[in-house]
Amino acid sequence: MGTGGEQAGKSNSVSMKAFGVILAFLGQYAGSGRAAGEVAWLVADNYELTAQEFGNLRDWLRTTPFKVRASKRVDPGEITDFIVKTRSSDSTQSLRAESPVVVMVCEAALVSPDAYERLRSRVGRARSMFPGYGAILLSGTLEGSLGWY
């Protein structure tokens, strides 16, 4: 969890943590083909709030030996080979059908407790199939907090 004042570097710090998790996952599973089709999610109250983190991951992943293609920055953004997707927590219905190996929640104070609980259930499969993965990384200020973050 990264929290603090405005423009304090939380987005960069938590993006770098997610980047490290993705690289470790790809290093461990890409050679065997098990990483194909697995995902990471960037989640926020709306797609715009994932733009900086998505841009960071896109730029950093382009410097790796893994095949990376950024189709869009936001709404929804996607980086492919291993897939990084943006998701809106505005509707918990968008938080389904996949089990991300890492979730990065941007401006977590704005995400509802229901969405957070949904994220906790979504990473369950990844935690069982890929021990050590299935993390949920939270970042943001406490501004606009709904009381749980």
PDB file of C-alpha atoms in Angstrom:
ATOM      1  CA  MET A   1       0.000   0.000   0.000  1.00  0.00           C
ATOM      2  CA  GLY A   2       1.276   3.444  -0.900  1.00  0.00           C
ATOM      3  CA  THR A   3      -0.465   6.491   0.531  1.00  0.00           C
ATOM      4  CA  GLY A   4       0.622  10.067   1.030  1.00  0.00           C
ATOM      5  CA  GLY A   5       0.348  13.616  -0.181  1.00  0.00           C
ATOM      6  CA  GLU A   6      -0.351  14.839  -3.674  1.00  0.00           C
ATOM      7  CA  GLN A   7       2.477  14.443  -6.206  1.00  0.00           C
ATOM      8  CA  ALA A   8       4.608  12.495  -3.713  1.00  0.00           C
ATOM      9  CA  GLY A   9       5.579   9.718  -6.167  1.00  0.00           C
ATOM     10  CA  LYS A  10       3.030   7.090  -5.134  1.00  0.00           C
ATOM     11  CA  SER A  11       2.063   6.243  -8.720  1.00  0.00           C
ATOM     12  CA  ASN A  12       5.680   5.708  -9.756  1.00  0.00           C
ATOM     13  CA  SER A  13       6.509   3.680  -6.652  1.00  0.00           C
ATOM     14  CA  VAL A  14       3.534   1.367  -6.904  1.00  0.00           C
ATOM     15  CA  SER A  15       3.950   1.088 -10.696  1.00  0.00           C
ATOM     16  CA  MET A  16       7.535  -0.041 -10.124  1.00  0.00           C
ATOM     17  CA  LYS A  17       6.346  -2.641  -7.601  1.00  0.00           C
ATOM     18  CA  ALA A  18       3.791  -3.954 -10.127  1.00  0.00           C
ATOM     19  CA  PHE A  19       6.496  -3.944 -12.829  1.00  0.00           C
ATOM     20  CA  GLY A  20       8.699  -6.044 -10.551  1.00  0.00           C
ATOM     21  CA  VAL A  21       5.887  -8.525  -9.917  1.00  0.00           C
ATOM     22  CA  ILE A  22       5.157  -8.803 -13.656  1.00  0.00           C
ATOM     23  CA  LEU A  23       8.839  -9.321 -14.512  1.00  0.00           C
ATOM     24  CA  ALA A  24       9.232 -11.955 -11.807  1.00  0.00           C
ATOM     25  CA  PHE A  25       6.100 -13.730 -13.063  1.00  0.00           C
ATOM     26  CA  LEU A  26       7.236 -13.636 -16.696  1.00  0.00           C
ATOM     27  CA  GLY A  27      10.734 -14.742 -15.736  1.00  0.00           C
ATOM     28  CA  GLN A  28       9.308 -17.703 -13.874  1.00  0.00           C
ATOM     29  CA  TYR A  29       6.487 -18.774 -16.207  1.00  0.00           C
ATOM     30  CA  ALA A  30       6.973 -17.328 -19.728  1.00  0.00           C
ATOM     31  CA  GLY A  31       9.491 -19.981 -20.823  1.00  0.00           C
ATOM     32  CA  SER A  32       7.072 -22.791 -20.030  1.00  0.00           C
ATOM     33  CA  GLY A  33       4.169 -21.077 -21.792  1.00  0.00           C
ATOM     34  CA  ARG A  34       2.176 -20.835 -18.556  1.00  0.00           C
ATOM     35  CA  ALA A  35       2.203 -17.027 -18.644  1.00  0.00           C
ATOM     36  CA  ALA A  36       0.314 -16.883 -21.952  1.00  0.00           C
ATOM     37  CA  GLY A  37      -3.117 -15.395 -21.443  1.00  0.00           C
ATOM     38  CA  GLU A  38      -2.523 -14.453 -17.816  1.00  0.00           C
ATOM     39  CA  VAL A  39      -3.354 -10.886 -16.831  1.00  0.00           C
ATOM     40  CA  ALA A  40      -2.588  -8.002 -14.520  1.00  0.00           C
ATOM     41  CA  TRP A  41      -5.195  -5.331 -13.824  1.00  0.00           C
ATOM     42  CA  LEU A  42      -4.951  -1.599 -13.217  1.00  0.00           C
ATOM     43  CA  VAL A  43      -8.169  -0.671 -11.413  1.00  0.00           C
ATOM     44  CA  ALA A  44      -9.596   2.731 -10.513  1.00  0.00           C
ATOM     45  CA  ASP A  45     -12.934   4.439 -10.060  1.00  0.00           C
ATOM     46  CA  ASN A  46     -12.657   5.482 -13.717  1.00  0.00           C
ATOM     47  CA  TYR A  47     -10.284   4.699 -16.575  1.00  0.00           C
ATOM     48  CA  GLU A  48      -8.608   8.119 -16.557  1.00  0.00           C
ATOM     49  CA  LEU A  49      -7.181   7.459 -13.095  1.00  0.00           C
ATOM     50  CA  THR A  50      -5.129   4.544 -14.476  1.00  0.00           C
ATOM     51  CA  ALA A  51      -3.429   6.598 -17.218  1.00  0.00           C
ATOM     52  CA  GLN A  52      -0.155   7.399 -15.437  1.00  0.00           C
ATOM     53  CA  GLU A  53       0.370   3.871 -14.119  1.00  0.00           C
ATOM     54  CA  PHE A  54      -0.515   2.341 -17.478  1.00  0.00           C
ATOM     55  CA  GLY A  55       1.941   4.649 -19.223  1.00  0.00           C
ATOM     56  CA  ASN A  56       4.668   3.709 -16.751  1.00  0.00           C
ATOM     57  CA  LEU A  57       4.136  -0.023 -17.260  1.00  0.00           C
ATOM     58  CA  ARG A  58       3.881   0.344 -21.032  1.00  0.00           C
ATOM     59  CA  ASP A  59       7.142   2.288 -21.229  1.00  0.00           C
ATOM     60  CA  TRP A  60       9.042   0.035 -18.826  1.00  0.00           C
ATOM     61  CA  LEU A  61       7.812  -3.218 -20.384  1.00  0.00           C
ATOM     62  CA  ARG A  62       8.963  -2.007 -23.806  1.00  0.00           C
ATOM     63  CA  THR A  63      12.544  -2.145 -22.473  1.00  0.00           C
ATOM     64  CA  THR A  64      12.288  -5.868 -21.662  1.00  0.00           C
ATOM     65  CA  PRO A  65      12.828  -8.870 -23.945  1.00  0.00           C
ATOM     66  CA  PHE A  66       9.132  -9.763 -23.674  1.00  0.00           C
ATOM     67  CA  LYS A  67       6.770  -8.981 -26.558  1.00  0.00           C
ATOM     68  CA  VAL A  68       4.794  -5.915 -25.565  1.00  0.00           C
ATOM     69  CA  ARG A  69       2.241  -3.930 -27.513  1.00  0.00           C
ATOM     70  CA  ALA A  70       0.214  -1.071 -26.051  1.00  0.00           C
ATOM     71  CA  SER A  71      -3.078  -0.735 -27.870  1.00  0.00           C
ATOM     72  CA  LYS A  72      -4.542   2.173 -25.903  1.00  0.00           C
ATOM     73  CA  ARG A  73      -3.549   4.123 -22.833  1.00  0.00           C
ATOM     74  CA  VAL A  74      -6.983   3.971 -21.249  1.00  0.00           C
ATOM     75  CA  ASP A  75     -10.589   2.867 -21.673  1.00  0.00           C
ATOM     76  CA  PRO A  76      -9.631   0.012 -21.816  1.00  0.00           C
ATOM     77  CA  GLY A  77      -5.888  -0.087 -22.109  1.00  0.00           C
ATOM     78  CA  GLU A  78      -4.031  -3.284 -22.865  1.00  0.00           C
ATOM     79  CA  ILE A  79      -0.403  -4.402 -23.022  1.00  0.00           C
ATOM     80  CA  THR A  80      -0.073  -7.797 -24.679  1.00  0.00           C
ATOM     81  CA  ASP A  81       2.012 -10.992 -24.519  1.00  0.00           C
ATOM     82  CA  PHE A  82       1.311 -11.129 -20.852  1.00  0.00           C
ATOM     83  CA  ILE A  83      -1.739  -8.839 -20.687  1.00  0.00           C
ATOM     84  CA  VAL A  84      -2.094  -5.697 -18.585  1.00  0.00           C
ATOM     85  CA  LYS A  85      -5.638  -4.353 -18.649  1.00  0.00           C
ATOM     86  CA  THR A  86      -7.340  -1.311 -17.206  1.00  0.00           C
ATOM     87  CA  ARG A  87     -10.592  -1.849 -15.341  1.00  0.00           C
ATOM     88  CA  SER A  88     -13.117   0.554 -13.858  1.00  0.00           C
ATOM     89  CA  SER A  89     -14.364  -0.239 -10.370  1.00  0.00           C
ATOM     90  CA  ASP A  90     -17.397   1.959 -11.033  1.00  0.00           C
ATOM     91  CA  SER A  91     -19.303  -1.252 -11.722  1.00  0.00           C
ATOM     92  CA  THR A  92     -18.174  -4.433 -10.014  1.00  0.00           C
ATOM     93  CA  GLN A  93     -19.520  -6.249 -13.090  1.00  0.00           C
ATOM     94  CA  SER A  94     -16.354  -5.219 -14.954  1.00  0.00           C
ATOM     95  CA  LEU A  95     -14.270  -7.034 -12.332  1.00  0.00           C
ATOM     96  CA  ARG A  96     -14.966 -10.558 -13.505  1.00  0.00           C
ATOM     97  CA  ALA A  97     -14.035 -13.469 -15.764  1.00  0.00           C
ATOM     98  CA  GLU A  98     -10.295 -13.346 -15.029  1.00  0.00           C
ATOM     99  CA  SER A  99      -7.930 -13.969 -12.155  1.00  0.00           C
ATOM    100  CA  PRO A 100      -5.099 -11.442 -12.331  1.00  0.00           C
ATOM    101  CA  VAL A 101      -1.640 -12.338 -11.035  1.00  0.00           C
ATOM    102  CA  VAL A 102      -1.340  -8.754  -9.754  1.00  0.00           C
ATOM    103  CA  VAL A 103      -3.865  -5.952  -9.295  1.00  0.00           C
ATOM    104  CA  MET A 104      -2.837  -2.340  -8.910  1.00  0.00           C
ATOM    105  CA  VAL A 105      -5.607  -0.163  -7.465  1.00  0.00           C
ATOM    106  CA  CYS A 106      -5.081   3.494  -8.409  1.00  0.00           C
ATOM    107  CA  GLU A 107      -6.576   6.139  -6.103  1.00  0.00           C
ATOM    108  CA  ALA A 108      -7.804   3.346  -3.864  1.00  0.00           C
ATOM    109  CA  ALA A 109      -9.726   5.687  -1.539  1.00  0.00           C
ATOM    110  CA  LEU A 110     -12.258   6.204  -4.334  1.00  0.00           C
ATOM    111  CA  VAL A 111     -12.877   2.479  -4.849  1.00  0.00           C
ATOM    112  CA  SER A 112     -15.900   1.054  -3.053  1.00  0.00           C
ATOM    113  CA  PRO A 113     -15.552  -1.627  -0.377  1.00  0.00           C
ATOM    114  CA  ASP A 114     -17.648  -3.931  -2.620  1.00  0.00           C
ATOM    115  CA  ALA A 115     -15.175  -3.505  -5.481  1.00  0.00           C
ATOM    116  CA  TYR A 116     -12.249  -4.205  -3.133  1.00  0.00           C
ATOM    117  CA  GLU A 117     -13.935  -7.398  -1.904  1.00  0.00           C
ATOM    118  CA  ARG A 118     -14.547  -8.426  -5.517  1.00  0.00           C
ATOM    119  CA  LEU A 119     -10.842  -7.923  -6.269  1.00  0.00           C
ATOM    120  CA  ARG A 120      -9.909 -10.089  -3.295  1.00  0.00           C
ATOM    121  CA  SER A 121     -12.043 -12.909  -4.673  1.00  0.00           C
ATOM    122  CA  ARG A 122     -10.732 -12.468  -8.253  1.00  0.00           C
ATOM    123  CA  VAL A 123      -7.063 -13.086  -7.337  1.00  0.00           C
ATOM    124  CA  GLY A 124      -7.869 -16.408  -5.634  1.00  0.00           C
ATOM    125  CA  ARG A 125      -7.224 -18.625  -8.678  1.00  0.00           C
ATOM    126  CA  ALA A 126      -3.910 -16.896  -9.398  1.00  0.00           C
ATOM    127  CA  ARG A 127      -2.848 -17.401  -5.775  1.00  0.00           C
ATOM    128  CA  SER A 128      -3.522 -21.126  -6.005  1.00  0.00           C
ATOM    129  CA  MET A 129      -2.021 -21.685  -9.491  1.00  0.00           C
ATOM    130  CA  PHE A 130       0.985 -19.384  -9.098  1.00  0.00           C
ATOM    131  CA  PRO A 131       2.222 -19.389  -5.476  1.00  0.00           C
ATOM    132  CA  GLY A 132       3.554 -15.987  -4.464  1.00  0.00           C
ATOM    133  CA  TYR A 133       1.362 -14.116  -6.944  1.00  0.00           C
ATOM    134  CA  GLY A 134      -2.157 -12.657  -6.750  1.00  0.00           C
ATOM    135  CA  ALA A 135      -1.124  -9.474  -4.916  1.00  0.00           C
ATOM    136  CA  ILE A 136      -3.350  -6.427  -4.639  1.00  0.00           C
ATOM    137  CA  LEU A 137      -1.313  -3.192  -4.563  1.00  0.00           C
ATOM    138  CA  LEU A 138      -3.114  -0.076  -3.329  1.00  0.00           C
ATOM    139  CA  SER A 139      -2.058   3.525  -3.934  1.00  0.00           C
ATOM    140  CA  GLY A 140      -3.432   7.025  -3.670  1.00  0.00           C
ATOM    141  CA  THR A 141      -4.185   9.865  -1.300  1.00  0.00           C
ATOM    142  CA  LEU A 142      -6.890   9.657   1.330  1.00  0.00           C
ATOM    143  CA  GLU A 143      -8.774  12.450  -0.455  1.00  0.00           C
ATOM    144  CA  GLY A 144     -12.383  11.460  -1.020  1.00  0.00           C
ATOM    145  CA  SER A 145     -11.930   8.330   1.078  1.00  0.00           C
ATOM    146  CA  LEU A 146     -14.964   6.121   1.496  1.00  0.00           C
ATOM    147  CA  GLY A 147     -13.696   5.166   4.951  1.00  0.00           C
ATOM    148  CA  TRP A 148     -12.185   1.746   4.369  1.00  0.00           C
ATOM    149  CA  TYR A 149      -8.789   2.679   2.847  1.00  0.00           C
TER     150      TYR A 149
END
